[in-house]
Amino acid sequence: MVHVASNGEEKGAEDNAAVDFRGRPVDKTKTGGWLAAGLILGTELAERICVMGISMNLVTYLVGDLHLDSAKSATIVTNFMGTLNLLGLLGGFLADAKLGRYVTVVIFASIAAMGVCLLTLATTIPSMLPPPCSEVRRKHHECIPASGKQLVLLFAALYTTAVGGGGIKSNVSGFGSDQFDTRDPKEEKKMIFFFNRFYFFVSIGSLFSVIVLVYVQDNIGRGWGYGISAGTMVVAVCILLCGTPFYRFKKPQGSPFSVIWRVLFLAWKKRTLPLPSEPCLLHGYAEAKVPHTDRLRSLDKAAILDETNSNDENKQSPWLVSTMTQVEEVKMVIKLIPIWSTCILFWTVYSQMNTFTIEQATFMNRKVGSLDIPSGSLSAFLIITILLFTSLNEKLTVPIARKFTHNVQGLTSLQRVGIGLIFSIVAMVVSAIIEKERRDNAVKKDNKISAFWLVPQFFLVGAGEAFAYVGQLEFFIREAPERMKSMSTGFFLTTLSMGFFVSSLLVSIVDKVSNKRWLKSNLDKGRLDDFYWLLAMLGALNFVLFLFLAMKHEYKVHNNNVETNDIVEKELVTVGVDGMEEA
């Protein structure tokens, strides 16, 4: 165990100065820099290979090998991805509050390796699989589905991987950036390049998974595909541990969640006290770093000094009284919730690219010459589109928008989100039309149309993410309190998690209300196009609500736009591709 994880006595801890693994001030010639950052990037590459290699092709295994119905298979996939994203909050909290980023990454990477090893066993042990089923019996729904006992090891493997992946994703980019001293201009420039390379490694890992691993899973064997992922993660953990003497470590500074809980607790505890006539009577008013606002005034009670905490000693106890700055920071976080709620449905639409769109491909002609392209590999079009539009937005869209709006941002964060929501609605309309055409050709003409007809919906959703993800992340970074940037990023990532869970809920409701007529394992006998139309209509209603809330939202005033823009750009690149990988 490195000393920094448990020893906060080192000189300079107050300003969160970096130390080496023995807890001593760092020697910049021997620690940090590109060597340390490169070893850390290997962990991120392995995490992408594992998670993307599972999520993008899992539905075909559940339906094709385990003989589960479409609705249940889609729910399993979306619940897995939702849990993984949600557990990112746990990993971030543990790192900030107690363990530090290094220890957290090591622990959760080891857990992820264990999870993928279990998944390899779950997909190769014969007793974990139901009896094989012929194509004729499959068409007549006569296949025997996997039993509860056979699914136990699979679920244990998936959720163990989810725990590990969530802990890695919330800390690995931050730990990598810790290897560069932002107070040193030369290292500051290197850190920006680190973010670019972090982005590159995520992209390479994702593309490798959907092209190579998916092919191995479908044509050589699931065990081989997941075994490669497991081996990659085990090697990454070993490399991460071997690099321990070369890393720079920073002491945990405490989680901002504690501030939020305390303010809410104290406001409730003091709910019967009258509010002071003037804000200047609130505790910490003179030293406040955030101006007082009149919204959510009931929270101001957390900063009331009464007779029980008026002496100097009690004023220092955060569990007896909050400062006005802390109260206003909590108000700013609460102010994000309405917009947060309208971002969820985008990721519900996005999750269909991991489930029903992949399953559609299995019912279509996937041959290119003599090569039969795996269904999951079509997701490469989604990833390529995201990368293409992310680049185009910065090189073309934003500069053009700047000329018309005279705004340094070009497009505001909420305008980006709105464009992304529009893309998602159009994507579901196109998906519904293509699915009807596919089913009609299969049923009426006994003809399989090309799977490349699915490219437009991959393209539209990918383009939508390039706007929506960056817009949402930028919104949460800009509008959050200055010292809660990491927490607000984690808060944003919960929209992805909730999007997957809403998809699971929606699939369950539709399956029950339609008496299993819409979402059948044999899509030729189902009405998947109606489900897509439902998502399009829900998306349209959500967009109307978003417009209303966006027009009501008052952006936070930034005292230093240049500095703020720099901070946002770094944060955007740090986390940028995670939306693509997580969803």
mmCIF file of C-alpha atoms in Angstrom, residues 65-359:
data_model
loop_
_atom_site.group_PDB
_atom_site.id
_atom_site.type_symbol
_atom_site.label_atom_id
_atom_site.label_comp_id
_atom_site.label_asym_id
_atom_site.label_seq_id
_atom_site.Cartn_x
_atom_site.Cartn_y
_atom_site.Cartn_z
ATOM 1 C CA ASP A 65 -27.052 -19.324 -27.272
ATOM 2 C CA LEU A 66 -29.134 -19.016 -24.107
ATOM 3 C CA HIS A 67 -32.456 -18.845 -26.015
ATOM 4 C CA LEU A 68 -33.809 -15.964 -23.942
ATOM 5 C CA ASP A 69 -36.524 -13.789 -25.474
ATOM 6 C CA SER A 70 -35.665 -10.398 -26.987
ATOM 7 C CA ALA A 71 -37.221 -8.301 -24.251
ATOM 8 C CA LYS A 72 -35.438 -10.127 -21.442
ATOM 9 C CA SER A 73 -32.128 -10.081 -23.298
ATOM 10 C CA ALA A 74 -32.359 -6.332 -23.930
ATOM 11 C CA THR A 75 -33.183 -5.750 -20.267
ATOM 12 C CA ILE A 76 -30.150 -7.774 -19.115
ATOM 13 C CA VAL A 77 -27.831 -5.722 -21.341
ATOM 14 C CA THR A 78 -29.248 -2.335 -20.347
ATOM 15 C CA ASN A 79 -29.295 -3.224 -16.636
ATOM 16 C CA PHE A 80 -25.639 -4.277 -16.868
ATOM 17 C CA MET A 81 -24.596 -1.026 -18.545
ATOM 18 C CA GLY A 82 -26.792 1.080 -16.260
ATOM 19 C CA THR A 83 -25.239 -0.494 -13.176
ATOM 20 C CA LEU A 84 -21.718 -0.011 -14.528
ATOM 21 C CA ASN A 85 -22.296 3.713 -15.087
ATOM 22 C CA LEU A 86 -24.033 4.171 -11.750
ATOM 23 C CA LEU A 87 -21.185 2.506 -9.869
ATOM 24 C CA GLY A 88 -18.856 5.140 -11.271
ATOM 25 C CA LEU A 89 -20.231 7.355 -8.492
ATOM 26 C CA LEU A 90 -19.147 4.781 -5.901
ATOM 27 C CA GLY A 91 -15.634 4.612 -7.322
ATOM 28 C CA GLY A 92 -15.353 8.400 -7.398
ATOM 29 C CA PHE A 93 -16.653 8.729 -3.851
ATOM 30 C CA LEU A 94 -14.243 6.139 -2.433
ATOM 31 C CA ALA A 95 -11.281 7.729 -4.193
ATOM 32 C CA ASP A 96 -12.151 11.278 -3.095
ATOM 33 C CA ALA A 97 -13.159 10.399 0.445
ATOM 34 C CA LYS A 98 -10.623 7.787 1.542
ATOM 35 C CA LEU A 99 -8.640 5.568 -0.829
ATOM 36 C CA GLY A 100 -7.132 7.906 -3.399
ATOM 37 C CA ARG A 101 -7.181 7.313 -7.147
ATOM 38 C CA TYR A 102 -4.304 4.828 -7.383
ATOM 39 C CA VAL A 103 -5.581 2.384 -4.775
ATOM 40 C CA THR A 104 -9.112 2.681 -6.152
ATOM 41 C CA VAL A 105 -8.002 1.952 -9.721
ATOM 42 C CA VAL A 106 -5.927 -1.054 -8.622
ATOM 43 C CA ILE A 107 -8.778 -2.522 -6.555
ATOM 44 C CA PHE A 108 -11.466 -2.015 -9.178
ATOM 45 C CA ALA A 109 -9.265 -3.130 -12.082
ATOM 46 C CA SER A 110 -8.624 -6.363 -10.183
ATOM 47 C CA ILE A 111 -12.372 -6.768 -9.647
ATOM 48 C CA ALA A 112 -12.990 -6.189 -13.375
ATOM 49 C CA ALA A 113 -10.373 -8.825 -14.257
ATOM 50 C CA MET A 114 -12.089 -11.271 -11.920
ATOM 51 C CA GLY A 115 -15.463 -10.497 -13.500
ATOM 52 C CA VAL A 116 -14.295 -11.139 -17.076
ATOM 53 C CA CYS A 117 -12.583 -14.365 -15.972
ATOM 54 C CA LEU A 118 -15.907 -15.500 -14.507
ATOM 55 C CA LEU A 119 -17.643 -14.522 -17.753
ATOM 56 C CA THR A 120 -15.176 -16.659 -19.690
ATOM 57 C CA LEU A 121 -16.096 -19.633 -17.496
ATOM 58 C CA ALA A 122 -19.824 -18.895 -17.721
ATOM 59 C CA THR A 123 -19.706 -19.021 -21.526
ATOM 60 C CA THR A 124 -17.488 -22.089 -21.882
ATOM 61 C CA ILE A 125 -18.686 -24.545 -19.199
ATOM 62 C CA PRO A 126 -21.194 -26.828 -21.007
ATOM 63 C CA SER A 127 -23.468 -27.156 -17.959
ATOM 64 C CA MET A 128 -23.996 -23.368 -18.008
ATOM 65 C CA LEU A 129 -25.679 -23.585 -21.435
ATOM 66 C CA PRO A 130 -29.141 -24.911 -22.405
ATOM 67 C CA PRO A 131 -29.473 -27.709 -25.010
ATOM 68 C CA PRO A 132 -28.606 -26.643 -28.588
ATOM 69 C CA CYS A 133 -31.534 -25.602 -30.755
ATOM 70 C CA SER A 134 -31.997 -25.967 -34.496
ATOM 71 C CA GLU A 135 -33.042 -23.060 -36.708
ATOM 72 C CA VAL A 136 -36.417 -24.714 -37.359
ATOM 73 C CA ARG A 137 -37.207 -25.099 -33.660
ATOM 74 C CA ARG A 138 -35.986 -21.551 -33.029
ATOM 75 C CA LYS A 139 -38.502 -20.173 -35.543
ATOM 76 C CA HIS A 140 -41.323 -22.008 -33.778
ATOM 77 C CA HIS A 141 -40.185 -20.858 -30.296
ATOM 78 C CA GLU A 142 -39.460 -24.429 -29.196
ATOM 79 C CA CYS A 143 -35.979 -23.793 -27.807
ATOM 80 C CA ILE A 144 -35.357 -24.489 -24.125
ATOM 81 C CA PRO A 145 -34.130 -21.241 -22.475
ATOM 82 C CA ALA A 146 -31.331 -21.158 -19.923
ATOM 83 C CA SER A 147 -32.514 -21.905 -16.402
ATOM 84 C CA GLY A 148 -32.075 -19.687 -13.370
ATOM 85 C CA LYS A 149 -29.205 -21.866 -12.127
ATOM 86 C CA GLN A 150 -27.431 -21.560 -15.462
ATOM 87 C CA LEU A 151 -27.778 -17.776 -15.393
ATOM 88 C CA VAL A 152 -26.357 -17.354 -11.860
ATOM 89 C CA LEU A 153 -22.706 -17.480 -12.928
ATOM 90 C CA LEU A 154 -23.409 -15.208 -15.915
ATOM 91 C CA PHE A 155 -25.050 -12.554 -13.740
ATOM 92 C CA ALA A 156 -22.291 -12.830 -11.124
ATOM 93 C CA ALA A 157 -19.712 -12.288 -13.870
ATOM 94 C CA LEU A 158 -21.531 -9.354 -15.460
ATOM 95 C CA TYR A 159 -22.107 -7.435 -12.241
ATOM 96 C CA THR A 160 -18.616 -8.127 -10.926
ATOM 97 C CA THR A 161 -17.341 -6.626 -14.171
ATOM 98 C CA ALA A 162 -19.758 -3.701 -13.747
ATOM 99 C CA VAL A 163 -18.371 -2.959 -10.284
ATOM 100 C CA GLY A 164 -14.804 -2.999 -11.586
ATOM 101 C CA GLY A 165 -15.528 -1.002 -14.725
ATOM 102 C CA GLY A 166 -17.408 1.682 -12.808
ATOM 103 C CA GLY A 167 -14.531 2.173 -10.388
ATOM 104 C CA ILE A 168 -11.974 2.383 -13.188
ATOM 105 C CA LYS A 169 -13.851 4.830 -15.390
ATOM 106 C CA SER A 170 -14.364 7.381 -12.630
ATOM 107 C CA ASN A 171 -10.687 7.538 -11.626
ATOM 108 C CA VAL A 172 -8.263 6.463 -14.326
ATOM 109 C CA SER A 173 -8.279 9.733 -16.298
ATOM 110 C CA GLY A 174 -7.854 11.768 -13.110
ATOM 111 C CA PHE A 175 -4.984 9.563 -11.926
ATOM 112 C CA GLY A 176 -3.325 9.982 -15.310
ATOM 113 C CA SER A 177 -3.599 13.765 -15.134
ATOM 114 C CA ASP A 178 -2.060 13.650 -11.622
ATOM 115 C CA GLN A 179 1.219 12.653 -13.284
ATOM 116 C CA PHE A 180 1.651 16.210 -14.574
ATOM 117 C CA ASP A 181 2.156 19.330 -12.468
ATOM 118 C CA THR A 182 -0.239 22.018 -13.733
ATOM 119 C CA ARG A 183 1.888 24.687 -12.027
ATOM 120 C CA ASP A 184 4.722 23.871 -14.425
ATOM 121 C CA PRO A 185 3.987 25.329 -17.922
ATOM 122 C CA LYS A 186 5.872 22.525 -19.669
ATOM 123 C CA GLU A 187 4.006 19.798 -17.788
ATOM 124 C CA GLU A 188 0.726 21.656 -18.262
ATOM 125 C CA LYS A 189 1.154 21.313 -22.046
ATOM 126 C CA LYS A 190 2.012 17.642 -21.673
ATOM 127 C CA MET A 191 -1.174 17.078 -19.663
ATOM 128 C CA ILE A 192 -3.284 18.441 -22.533
ATOM 129 C CA PHE A 193 -1.572 15.940 -24.854
ATOM 130 C CA PHE A 194 -2.299 13.255 -22.273
ATOM 131 C CA PHE A 195 -6.015 13.992 -22.595
ATOM 132 C CA ASN A 196 -5.759 13.653 -26.391
ATOM 133 C CA ARG A 197 -3.999 10.320 -26.018
ATOM 134 C CA PHE A 198 -6.523 9.202 -23.440
ATOM 135 C CA TYR A 199 -9.209 9.900 -26.061
ATOM 136 C CA PHE A 200 -7.195 7.972 -28.645
ATOM 137 C CA PHE A 201 -6.762 4.921 -26.400
ATOM 138 C CA VAL A 202 -10.501 4.831 -25.651
ATOM 139 C CA SER A 203 -11.265 4.975 -29.378
ATOM 140 C CA ILE A 204 -8.742 2.262 -30.262
ATOM 141 C CA GLY A 205 -10.023 -0.009 -27.491
ATOM 142 C CA SER A 206 -13.626 0.469 -28.617
ATOM 143 C CA LEU A 207 -12.899 -0.170 -32.293
ATOM 144 C CA PHE A 208 -10.778 -3.242 -31.471
ATOM 145 C CA SER A 209 -13.655 -4.649 -29.433
ATOM 146 C CA VAL A 210 -16.436 -4.185 -31.974
ATOM 147 C CA ILE A 211 -14.338 -5.364 -34.925
ATOM 148 C CA VAL A 212 -11.893 -7.989 -33.643
ATOM 149 C CA LEU A 213 -13.411 -9.318 -30.415
ATOM 150 C CA VAL A 214 -16.942 -9.489 -31.765
ATOM 151 C CA TYR A 215 -15.641 -11.488 -34.753
ATOM 152 C CA VAL A 216 -13.766 -13.865 -32.443
ATOM 153 C CA GLN A 217 -16.847 -14.319 -30.240
ATOM 154 C CA ASP A 218 -19.127 -15.134 -33.165
ATOM 155 C CA ASN A 219 -16.784 -17.213 -35.312
ATOM 156 C CA ILE A 220 -14.237 -18.826 -32.987
ATOM 157 C CA GLY A 221 -15.968 -18.966 -29.623
ATOM 158 C CA ARG A 222 -17.277 -16.817 -26.801
ATOM 159 C CA GLY A 223 -14.727 -18.260 -24.435
ATOM 160 C CA TRP A 224 -11.890 -17.133 -26.684
ATOM 161 C CA GLY A 225 -13.362 -13.643 -27.066
ATOM 162 C CA TYR A 226 -13.919 -13.082 -23.365
ATOM 163 C CA GLY A 227 -10.665 -14.886 -22.534
ATOM 164 C CA ILE A 228 -8.733 -12.322 -24.573
ATOM 165 C CA SER A 229 -10.507 -9.552 -22.649
ATOM 166 C CA ALA A 230 -9.729 -11.209 -19.322
ATOM 167 C CA GLY A 231 -6.080 -11.688 -20.230
ATOM 168 C CA THR A 232 -5.827 -8.056 -21.320
ATOM 169 C CA MET A 233 -7.166 -6.823 -17.986
ATOM 170 C CA VAL A 234 -4.919 -9.127 -15.939
ATOM 171 C CA VAL A 235 -1.863 -7.885 -17.849
ATOM 172 C CA ALA A 236 -3.002 -4.277 -17.357
ATOM 173 C CA VAL A 237 -3.282 -4.769 -13.582
ATOM 174 C CA CYS A 238 0.216 -6.268 -13.442
ATOM 175 C CA ILE A 239 1.653 -3.386 -15.479
ATOM 176 C CA LEU A 240 -0.166 -0.854 -13.280
ATOM 177 C CA LEU A 241 1.325 -2.424 -10.132
ATOM 178 C CA CYS A 242 4.831 -2.622 -11.622
ATOM 179 C CA GLY A 243 4.693 1.094 -12.307
ATOM 180 C CA THR A 244 4.025 2.020 -8.659
ATOM 181 C CA PRO A 245 7.503 3.556 -8.012
ATOM 182 C CA PHE A 246 7.053 5.856 -11.021
ATOM 183 C CA TYR A 247 3.677 7.376 -10.097
ATOM 184 C CA ARG A 248 2.815 10.621 -8.354
ATOM 185 C CA PHE A 249 0.088 10.403 -5.742
ATOM 186 C CA LYS A 250 -2.246 12.941 -4.208
ATOM 187 C CA LYS A 251 -3.982 12.709 -0.876
ATOM 188 C CA PRO A 252 -7.797 12.280 -0.927
ATOM 189 C CA GLN A 253 -9.431 15.663 -0.295
ATOM 190 C CA GLY A 254 -12.830 14.450 0.862
ATOM 191 C CA SER A 255 -15.966 13.986 -1.179
ATOM 192 C CA PRO A 256 -18.263 16.935 -1.975
ATOM 193 C CA PHE A 257 -21.159 14.586 -1.289
ATOM 194 C CA SER A 258 -20.432 15.142 2.394
ATOM 195 C CA VAL A 259 -21.034 18.882 1.969
ATOM 196 C CA ILE A 260 -24.347 18.241 0.217
ATOM 197 C CA TRP A 261 -25.579 15.782 2.852
ATOM 198 C CA ARG A 262 -24.634 18.140 5.681
ATOM 199 C CA VAL A 263 -26.405 21.145 4.162
ATOM 200 C CA LEU A 264 -29.577 19.138 3.529
ATOM 201 C CA PHE A 265 -29.439 17.602 7.003
ATOM 202 C CA LEU A 266 -28.912 20.924 8.760
ATOM 203 C CA ALA A 267 -31.619 22.645 6.699
ATOM 204 C CA TRP A 268 -34.079 19.935 7.741
ATOM 205 C CA LYS A 269 -32.889 19.976 11.351
ATOM 206 C CA LYS A 270 -33.365 23.769 11.564
ATOM 207 C CA ARG A 271 -36.573 23.830 9.526
ATOM 208 C CA THR A 272 -38.543 25.405 12.377
ATOM 209 C CA LEU A 273 -36.160 28.334 12.803
ATOM 210 C CA PRO A 274 -37.113 31.665 11.182
ATOM 211 C CA LEU A 275 -34.936 32.916 8.342
ATOM 212 C CA PRO A 276 -32.838 35.991 9.187
ATOM 213 C CA SER A 277 -34.116 39.296 7.824
ATOM 214 C CA GLU A 278 -30.905 39.879 5.863
ATOM 215 C CA PRO A 279 -28.562 37.382 4.156
ATOM 216 C CA CYS A 280 -25.585 39.087 5.830
ATOM 217 C CA LEU A 281 -26.686 37.416 9.088
ATOM 218 C CA LEU A 282 -25.961 33.975 7.671
ATOM 219 C CA HIS A 283 -22.791 32.207 8.790
ATOM 220 C CA GLY A 284 -19.825 32.890 6.508
ATOM 221 C CA TYR A 285 -21.507 35.691 4.563
ATOM 222 C CA ALA A 286 -18.456 37.965 4.695
ATOM 223 C CA GLU A 287 -16.118 35.273 3.328
ATOM 224 C CA ALA A 288 -18.596 33.873 0.776
ATOM 225 C CA LYS A 289 -17.137 32.928 -2.599
ATOM 226 C CA VAL A 290 -20.590 32.642 -4.202
ATOM 227 C CA PRO A 291 -23.208 35.444 -4.190
ATOM 228 C CA HIS A 292 -26.389 34.817 -2.243
ATOM 229 C CA THR A 293 -29.524 33.927 -4.227
ATOM 230 C CA ASP A 294 -33.198 33.984 -3.262
ATOM 231 C CA ARG A 295 -34.052 30.591 -4.743
ATOM 232 C CA LEU A 296 -34.485 27.598 -2.418
ATOM 233 C CA ARG A 297 -34.386 29.887 0.609
ATOM 234 C CA SER A 298 -35.294 27.041 2.925
ATOM 235 C CA LEU A 299 -31.720 25.747 2.510
ATOM 236 C CA ASP A 300 -30.423 29.028 3.987
ATOM 237 C CA LYS A 301 -31.468 27.686 7.368
ATOM 238 C CA ALA A 302 -28.425 25.390 7.313
ATOM 239 C CA ALA A 303 -26.280 28.547 7.712
ATOM 240 C CA ILE A 304 -28.269 29.999 10.635
ATOM 241 C CA LEU A 305 -26.284 30.636 13.801
ATOM 242 C CA ASP A 306 -28.494 30.035 16.831
ATOM 243 C CA GLU A 307 -27.791 29.898 20.541
ATOM 244 C CA THR A 308 -26.577 26.259 20.326
ATOM 245 C CA ASN A 309 -23.754 26.992 17.885
ATOM 246 C CA SER A 310 -22.927 30.647 18.369
ATOM 247 C CA ASN A 311 -19.622 30.160 20.207
ATOM 248 C CA ASP A 312 -16.393 30.102 18.215
ATOM 249 C CA GLU A 313 -15.736 26.387 18.706
ATOM 250 C CA ASN A 314 -19.151 25.319 17.412
ATOM 251 C CA LYS A 315 -18.878 27.670 14.442
ATOM 252 C CA GLN A 316 -16.042 25.481 13.185
ATOM 253 C CA SER A 317 -18.122 22.270 13.269
ATOM 254 C CA PRO A 318 -19.600 21.496 9.829
ATOM 255 C CA TRP A 319 -22.274 19.295 11.446
ATOM 256 C CA LEU A 320 -23.617 22.211 13.492
ATOM 257 C CA VAL A 321 -23.658 24.998 10.930
ATOM 258 C CA SER A 322 -22.872 25.359 7.210
ATOM 259 C CA THR A 323 -21.374 28.385 5.542
ATOM 260 C CA MET A 324 -23.343 30.468 3.076
ATOM 261 C CA THR A 325 -20.925 29.374 0.338
ATOM 262 C CA GLN A 326 -21.708 25.723 1.004
ATOM 263 C CA VAL A 327 -25.452 26.423 0.933
ATOM 264 C CA GLU A 328 -25.224 28.272 -2.379
ATOM 265 C CA GLU A 329 -23.122 25.472 -3.865
ATOM 266 C CA VAL A 330 -25.808 22.958 -2.954
ATOM 267 C CA LYS A 331 -28.426 25.238 -4.534
ATOM 268 C CA MET A 332 -26.367 25.247 -7.735
ATOM 269 C CA VAL A 333 -26.282 21.442 -7.777
ATOM 270 C CA ILE A 334 -30.052 21.201 -7.245
ATOM 271 C CA LYS A 335 -30.533 23.687 -10.082
ATOM 272 C CA LEU A 336 -28.966 21.136 -12.448
ATOM 273 C CA ILE A 337 -31.578 18.444 -11.747
ATOM 274 C CA PRO A 338 -34.369 19.612 -14.150
ATOM 275 C CA ILE A 339 -32.022 19.649 -17.170
ATOM 276 C CA TRP A 340 -30.482 16.378 -15.946
ATOM 277 C CA SER A 341 -33.905 14.718 -16.081
ATOM 278 C CA THR A 342 -34.496 15.686 -19.720
ATOM 279 C CA CYS A 343 -31.124 14.245 -20.799
ATOM 280 C CA ILE A 344 -32.027 10.713 -19.700
ATOM 281 C CA LEU A 345 -34.195 9.816 -22.688
ATOM 282 C CA PHE A 346 -31.360 10.427 -25.149
ATOM 283 C CA TRP A 347 -29.445 7.553 -23.563
ATOM 284 C CA THR A 348 -32.593 5.405 -23.581
ATOM 285 C CA VAL A 349 -32.589 5.842 -27.366
ATOM 286 C CA TYR A 350 -28.841 5.251 -27.466
ATOM 287 C CA SER A 351 -29.173 1.962 -25.592
ATOM 288 C CA GLN A 352 -31.179 0.521 -28.500
ATOM 289 C CA MET A 353 -27.943 0.519 -30.505
ATOM 290 C CA ASN A 354 -26.608 -2.104 -28.063
ATOM 291 C CA THR A 355 -29.704 -4.254 -28.070
ATOM 292 C CA PHE A 356 -32.485 -4.292 -30.662
ATOM 293 C CA THR A 357 -30.420 -2.765 -33.484
ATOM 294 C CA ILE A 358 -27.807 -5.495 -33.063
ATOM 295 C CA GLU A 359 -30.577 -8.090 -33.001
#
